[in-house]
PDB file of C-alpha atoms in Angstrom:
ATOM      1  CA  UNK A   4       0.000   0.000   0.000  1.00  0.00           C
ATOM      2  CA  UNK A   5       1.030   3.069  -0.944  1.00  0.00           C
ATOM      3  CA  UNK A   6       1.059   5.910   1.899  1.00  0.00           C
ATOM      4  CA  UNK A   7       1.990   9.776   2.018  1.00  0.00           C
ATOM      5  CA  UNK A   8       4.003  11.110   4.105  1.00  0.00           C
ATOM      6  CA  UNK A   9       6.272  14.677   5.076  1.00  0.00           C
ATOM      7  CA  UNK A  10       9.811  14.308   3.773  1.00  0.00           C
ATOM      8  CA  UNK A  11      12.326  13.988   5.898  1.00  0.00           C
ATOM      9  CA  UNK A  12      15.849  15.162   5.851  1.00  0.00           C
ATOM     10  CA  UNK A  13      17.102  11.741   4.982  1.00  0.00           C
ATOM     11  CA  UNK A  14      15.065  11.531   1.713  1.00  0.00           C
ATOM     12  CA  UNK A  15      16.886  14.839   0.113  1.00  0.00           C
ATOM     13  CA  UNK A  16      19.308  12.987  -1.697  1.00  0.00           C
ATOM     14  CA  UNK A  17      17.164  10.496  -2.959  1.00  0.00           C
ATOM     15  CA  UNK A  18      14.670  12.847  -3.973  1.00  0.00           C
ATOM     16  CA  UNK A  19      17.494  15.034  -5.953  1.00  0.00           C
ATOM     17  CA  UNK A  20      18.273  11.812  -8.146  1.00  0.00           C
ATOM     18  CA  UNK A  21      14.379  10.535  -8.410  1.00  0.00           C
ATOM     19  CA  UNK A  22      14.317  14.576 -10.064  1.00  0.00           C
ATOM     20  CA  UNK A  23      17.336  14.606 -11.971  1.00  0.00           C
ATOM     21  CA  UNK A  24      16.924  11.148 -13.060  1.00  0.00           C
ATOM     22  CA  UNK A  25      13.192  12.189 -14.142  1.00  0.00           C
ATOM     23  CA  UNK A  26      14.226  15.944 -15.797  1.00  0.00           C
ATOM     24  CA  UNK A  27      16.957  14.576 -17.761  1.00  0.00           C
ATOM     25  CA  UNK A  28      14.423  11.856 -20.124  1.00  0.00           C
ATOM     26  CA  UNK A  29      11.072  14.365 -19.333  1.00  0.00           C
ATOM     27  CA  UNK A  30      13.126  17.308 -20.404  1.00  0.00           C
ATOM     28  CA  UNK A  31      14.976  16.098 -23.303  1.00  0.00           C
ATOM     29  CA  UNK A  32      14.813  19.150 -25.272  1.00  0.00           C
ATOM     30  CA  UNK A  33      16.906  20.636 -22.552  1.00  0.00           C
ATOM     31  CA  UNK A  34      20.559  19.868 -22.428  1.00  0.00           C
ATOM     32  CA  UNK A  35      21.544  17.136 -19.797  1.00  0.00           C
ATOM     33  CA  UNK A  36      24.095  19.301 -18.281  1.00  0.00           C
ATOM     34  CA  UNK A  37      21.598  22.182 -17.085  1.00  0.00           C
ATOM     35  CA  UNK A  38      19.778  19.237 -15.287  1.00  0.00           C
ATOM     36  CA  UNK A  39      23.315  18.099 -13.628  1.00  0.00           C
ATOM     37  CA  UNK A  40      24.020  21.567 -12.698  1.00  0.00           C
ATOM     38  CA  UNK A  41      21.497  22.278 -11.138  1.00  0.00           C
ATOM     39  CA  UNK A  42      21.423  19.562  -8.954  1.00  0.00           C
ATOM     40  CA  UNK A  43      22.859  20.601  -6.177  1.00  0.00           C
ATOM     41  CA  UNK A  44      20.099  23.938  -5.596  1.00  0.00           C
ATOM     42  CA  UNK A  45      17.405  20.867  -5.276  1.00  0.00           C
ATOM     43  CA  UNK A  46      19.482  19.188  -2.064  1.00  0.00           C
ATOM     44  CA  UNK A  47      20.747  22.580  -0.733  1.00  0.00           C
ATOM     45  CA  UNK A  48      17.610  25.108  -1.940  1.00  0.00           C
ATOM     46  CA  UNK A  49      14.633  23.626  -3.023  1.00  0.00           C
ATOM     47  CA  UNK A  50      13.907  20.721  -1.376  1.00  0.00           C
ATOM     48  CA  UNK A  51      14.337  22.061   1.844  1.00  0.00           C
ATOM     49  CA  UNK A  52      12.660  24.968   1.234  1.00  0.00           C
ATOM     50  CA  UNK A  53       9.389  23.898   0.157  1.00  0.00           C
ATOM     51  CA  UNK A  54       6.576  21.664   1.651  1.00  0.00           C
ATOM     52  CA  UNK A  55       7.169  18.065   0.678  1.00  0.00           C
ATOM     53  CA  UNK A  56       5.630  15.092   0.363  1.00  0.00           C
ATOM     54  CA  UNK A  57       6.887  11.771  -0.605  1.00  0.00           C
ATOM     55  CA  UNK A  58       5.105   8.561  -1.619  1.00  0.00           C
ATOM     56  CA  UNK A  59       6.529   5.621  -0.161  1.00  0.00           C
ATOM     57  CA  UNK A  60       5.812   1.848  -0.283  1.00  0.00           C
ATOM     58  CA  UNK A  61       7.202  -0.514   1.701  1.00  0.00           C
ATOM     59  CA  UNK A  62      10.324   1.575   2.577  1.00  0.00           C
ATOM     60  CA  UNK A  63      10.797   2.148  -0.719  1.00  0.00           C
ATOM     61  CA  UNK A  64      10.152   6.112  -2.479  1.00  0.00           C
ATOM     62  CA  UNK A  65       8.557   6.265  -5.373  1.00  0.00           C
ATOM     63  CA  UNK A  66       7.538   9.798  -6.155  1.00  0.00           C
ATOM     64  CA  UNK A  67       7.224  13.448  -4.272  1.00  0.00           C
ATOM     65  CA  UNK A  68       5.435  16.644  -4.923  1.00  0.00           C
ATOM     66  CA  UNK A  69       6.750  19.942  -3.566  1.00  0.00           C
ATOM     67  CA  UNK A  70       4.490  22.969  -2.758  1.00  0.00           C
ATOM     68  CA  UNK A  71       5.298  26.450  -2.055  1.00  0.00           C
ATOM     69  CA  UNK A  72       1.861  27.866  -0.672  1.00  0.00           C
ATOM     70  CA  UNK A  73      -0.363  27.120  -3.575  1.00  0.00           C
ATOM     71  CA  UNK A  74       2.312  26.606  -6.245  1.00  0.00           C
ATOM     72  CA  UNK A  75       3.541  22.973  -6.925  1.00  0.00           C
ATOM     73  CA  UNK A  76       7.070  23.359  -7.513  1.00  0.00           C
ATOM     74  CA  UNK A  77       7.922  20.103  -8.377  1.00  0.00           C
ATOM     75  CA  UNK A  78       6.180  16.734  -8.744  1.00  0.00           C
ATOM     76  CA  UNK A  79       8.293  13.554  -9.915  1.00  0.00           C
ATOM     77  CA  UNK A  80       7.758   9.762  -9.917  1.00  0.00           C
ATOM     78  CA  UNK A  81      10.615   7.603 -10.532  1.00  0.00           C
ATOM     79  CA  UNK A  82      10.640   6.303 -14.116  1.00  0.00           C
ATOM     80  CA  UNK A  83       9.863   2.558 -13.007  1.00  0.00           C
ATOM     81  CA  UNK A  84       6.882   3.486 -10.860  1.00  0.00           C
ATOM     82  CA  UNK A  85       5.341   6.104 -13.914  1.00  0.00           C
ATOM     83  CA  UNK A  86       2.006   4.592 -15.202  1.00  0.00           C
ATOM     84  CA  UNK A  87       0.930   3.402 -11.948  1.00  0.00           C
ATOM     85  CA  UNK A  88      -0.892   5.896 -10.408  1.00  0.00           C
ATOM     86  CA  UNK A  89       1.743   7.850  -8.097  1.00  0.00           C
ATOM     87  CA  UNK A  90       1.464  11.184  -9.783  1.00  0.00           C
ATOM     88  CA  UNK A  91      -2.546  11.475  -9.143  1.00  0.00           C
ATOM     89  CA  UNK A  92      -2.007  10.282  -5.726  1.00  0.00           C
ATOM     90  CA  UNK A  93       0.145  12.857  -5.031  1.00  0.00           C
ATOM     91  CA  UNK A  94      -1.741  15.502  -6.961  1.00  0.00           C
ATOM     92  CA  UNK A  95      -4.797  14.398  -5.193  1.00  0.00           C
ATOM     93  CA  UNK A  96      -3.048  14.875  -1.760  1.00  0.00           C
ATOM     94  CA  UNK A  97      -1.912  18.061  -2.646  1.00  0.00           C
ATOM     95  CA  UNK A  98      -5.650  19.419  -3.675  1.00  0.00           C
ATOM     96  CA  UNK A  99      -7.239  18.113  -0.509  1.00  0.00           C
ATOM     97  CA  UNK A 100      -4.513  20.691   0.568  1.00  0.00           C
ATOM     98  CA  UNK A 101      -5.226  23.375  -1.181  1.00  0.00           C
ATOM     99  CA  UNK A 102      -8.339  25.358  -2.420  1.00  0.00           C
ATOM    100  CA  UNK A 103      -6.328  26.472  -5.220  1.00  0.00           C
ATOM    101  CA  UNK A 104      -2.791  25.217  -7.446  1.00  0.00           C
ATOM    102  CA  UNK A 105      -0.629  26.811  -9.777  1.00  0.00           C
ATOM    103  CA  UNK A 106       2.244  25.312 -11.687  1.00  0.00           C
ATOM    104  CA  UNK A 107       4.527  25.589 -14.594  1.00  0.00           C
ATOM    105  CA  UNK A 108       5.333  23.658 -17.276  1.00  0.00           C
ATOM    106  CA  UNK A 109       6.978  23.409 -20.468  1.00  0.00           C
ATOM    107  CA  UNK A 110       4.979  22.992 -23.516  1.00  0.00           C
ATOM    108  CA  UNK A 111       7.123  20.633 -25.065  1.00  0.00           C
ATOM    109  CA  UNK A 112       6.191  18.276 -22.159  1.00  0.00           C
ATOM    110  CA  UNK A 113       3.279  17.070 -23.766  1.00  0.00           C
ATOM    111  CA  UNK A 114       3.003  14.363 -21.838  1.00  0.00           C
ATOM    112  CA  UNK A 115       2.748  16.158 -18.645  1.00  0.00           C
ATOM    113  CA  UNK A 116       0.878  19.381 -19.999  1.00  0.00           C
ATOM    114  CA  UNK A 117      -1.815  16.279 -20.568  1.00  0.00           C
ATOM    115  CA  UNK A 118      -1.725  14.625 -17.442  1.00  0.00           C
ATOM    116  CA  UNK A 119      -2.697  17.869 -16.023  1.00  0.00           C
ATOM    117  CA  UNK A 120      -5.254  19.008 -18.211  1.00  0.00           C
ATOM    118  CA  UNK A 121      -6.819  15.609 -17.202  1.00  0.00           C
ATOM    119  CA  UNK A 122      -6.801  16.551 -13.617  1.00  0.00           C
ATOM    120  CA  UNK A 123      -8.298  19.779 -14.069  1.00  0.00           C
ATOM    121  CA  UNK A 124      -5.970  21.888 -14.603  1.00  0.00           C
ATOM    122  CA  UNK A 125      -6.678  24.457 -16.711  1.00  0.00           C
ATOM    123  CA  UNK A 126      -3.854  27.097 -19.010  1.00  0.00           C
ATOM    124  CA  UNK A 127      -3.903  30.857 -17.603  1.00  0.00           C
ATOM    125  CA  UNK A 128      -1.216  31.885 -19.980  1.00  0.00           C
ATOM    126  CA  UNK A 129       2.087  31.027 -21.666  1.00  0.00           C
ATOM    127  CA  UNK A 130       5.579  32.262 -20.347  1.00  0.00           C
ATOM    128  CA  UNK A 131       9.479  31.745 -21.130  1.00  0.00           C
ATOM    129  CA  UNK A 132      11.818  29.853 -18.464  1.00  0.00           C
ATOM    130  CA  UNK A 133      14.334  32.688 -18.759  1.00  0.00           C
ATOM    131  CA  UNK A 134      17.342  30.000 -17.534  1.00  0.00           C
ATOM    132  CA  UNK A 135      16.261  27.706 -20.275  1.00  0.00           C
ATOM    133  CA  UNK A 136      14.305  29.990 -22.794  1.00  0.00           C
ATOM    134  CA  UNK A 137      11.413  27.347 -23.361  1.00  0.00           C
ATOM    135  CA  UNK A 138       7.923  28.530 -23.614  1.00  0.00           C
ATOM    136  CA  UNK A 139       5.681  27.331 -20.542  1.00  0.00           C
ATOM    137  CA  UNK A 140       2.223  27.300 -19.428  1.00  0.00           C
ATOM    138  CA  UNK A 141       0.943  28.672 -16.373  1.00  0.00           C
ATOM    139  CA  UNK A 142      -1.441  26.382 -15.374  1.00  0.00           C
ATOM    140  CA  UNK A 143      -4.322  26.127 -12.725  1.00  0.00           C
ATOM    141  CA  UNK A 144      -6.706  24.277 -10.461  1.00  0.00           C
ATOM    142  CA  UNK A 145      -9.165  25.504  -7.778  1.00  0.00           C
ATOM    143  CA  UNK A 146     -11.386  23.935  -6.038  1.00  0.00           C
ATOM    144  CA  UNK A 147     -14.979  26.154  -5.833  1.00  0.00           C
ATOM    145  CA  UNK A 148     -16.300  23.630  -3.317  1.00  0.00           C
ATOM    146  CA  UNK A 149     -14.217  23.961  -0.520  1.00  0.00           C
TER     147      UNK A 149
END
C-alpha cells in the first residue's frame, strides 16, 4: 500500500536523483548538463525549502510533490513506478490541501501538460523559463467547493 508522508531530511538525496533522473528523459529538449548543474540547488535550496511530500511503499520512495503555498514546484515519480498511479495520488493529496494550485510547465512536455489538463488543470497563460528559454504554461486548479 502506498502511503503519504512529510519528507524527511534523509530523503533529500534520494529525492534530488528521483528529479534529476526524471528531468533529464522528461526534459529532453533541454541539455543534460543544465539538469546536472542544477542539482545541487534541489538538495541545498529547493527541497528544503518547500513543503514536501513523498510517496513511499514498503520503505521504498517512489515519487514526491513539492508545494510552495499554492504553487507545486515540483512533482516527480521515478521512471519505473510512472504509469501506476503515483502522480494522481500525489496531486490528489496536494488538492485536498489546497483550495487552489498553480504550476509551470513546459509545452514541449506534452506528456505532462496532458496529465494535467486531465486533472483539471486548466492554461492561464504562456511564459518563457528565462534559464532555459522554453515557452511554458501557467497552469491552474481551484477547487470552488471547498
Amino acid at each position: 500500500m502506498t502511503i503519504i508522508r512529510k519528507m524527511e531530511d534523509k530523503d533529500v538525496l534520494f529525492l534530488a536523483d528521483i528529479w534529476l533522473n526524471t528531468s533529464i528523459i522528461a526534459h529532453d529538449f533541454i541539455p543534460k548538463d543544465y539538469w546536472i548543474n542544477n542539482k545541487s540547488l534541489m538538495i541545498k535550496k529547493y527541497l528544503p525549502n518547500s513543503e514536501v511530500y513523498v510517496a513511499e511503499e514498503t520503505n521504498n520512495i517512489l515519487g514526491f510533490i513539492a508545494l510552495s503555498e499554492n504553487y507545486i514546484a515540483s512533482i516527480f515519480v521515478d521512471i519505473e513506478q510512472q504509469g501506476k498511479g503515483i502522480g494522481t495520488l500525489l496531486l490528489n493529496y496536494a488538492k485536498n490541501l489546497r483550495t487552489e494550485l498553480k504550476l509551470n510547465v513546459y509545452q514541449k512536455n506534452e506528456k505532462s501538460v496532458s496529465f494535467y489538463k486531465s486533472k483539471d488543470f486548466i492554461i492561464l497563460s504562456e511564459s518563457i523559463d528565462q534559464p532555459t528559454l522554453e515557452k511554458e504554461y501557467v497552469m491552474q486548479w481551484n477547487n470552488s467547493k471547498k
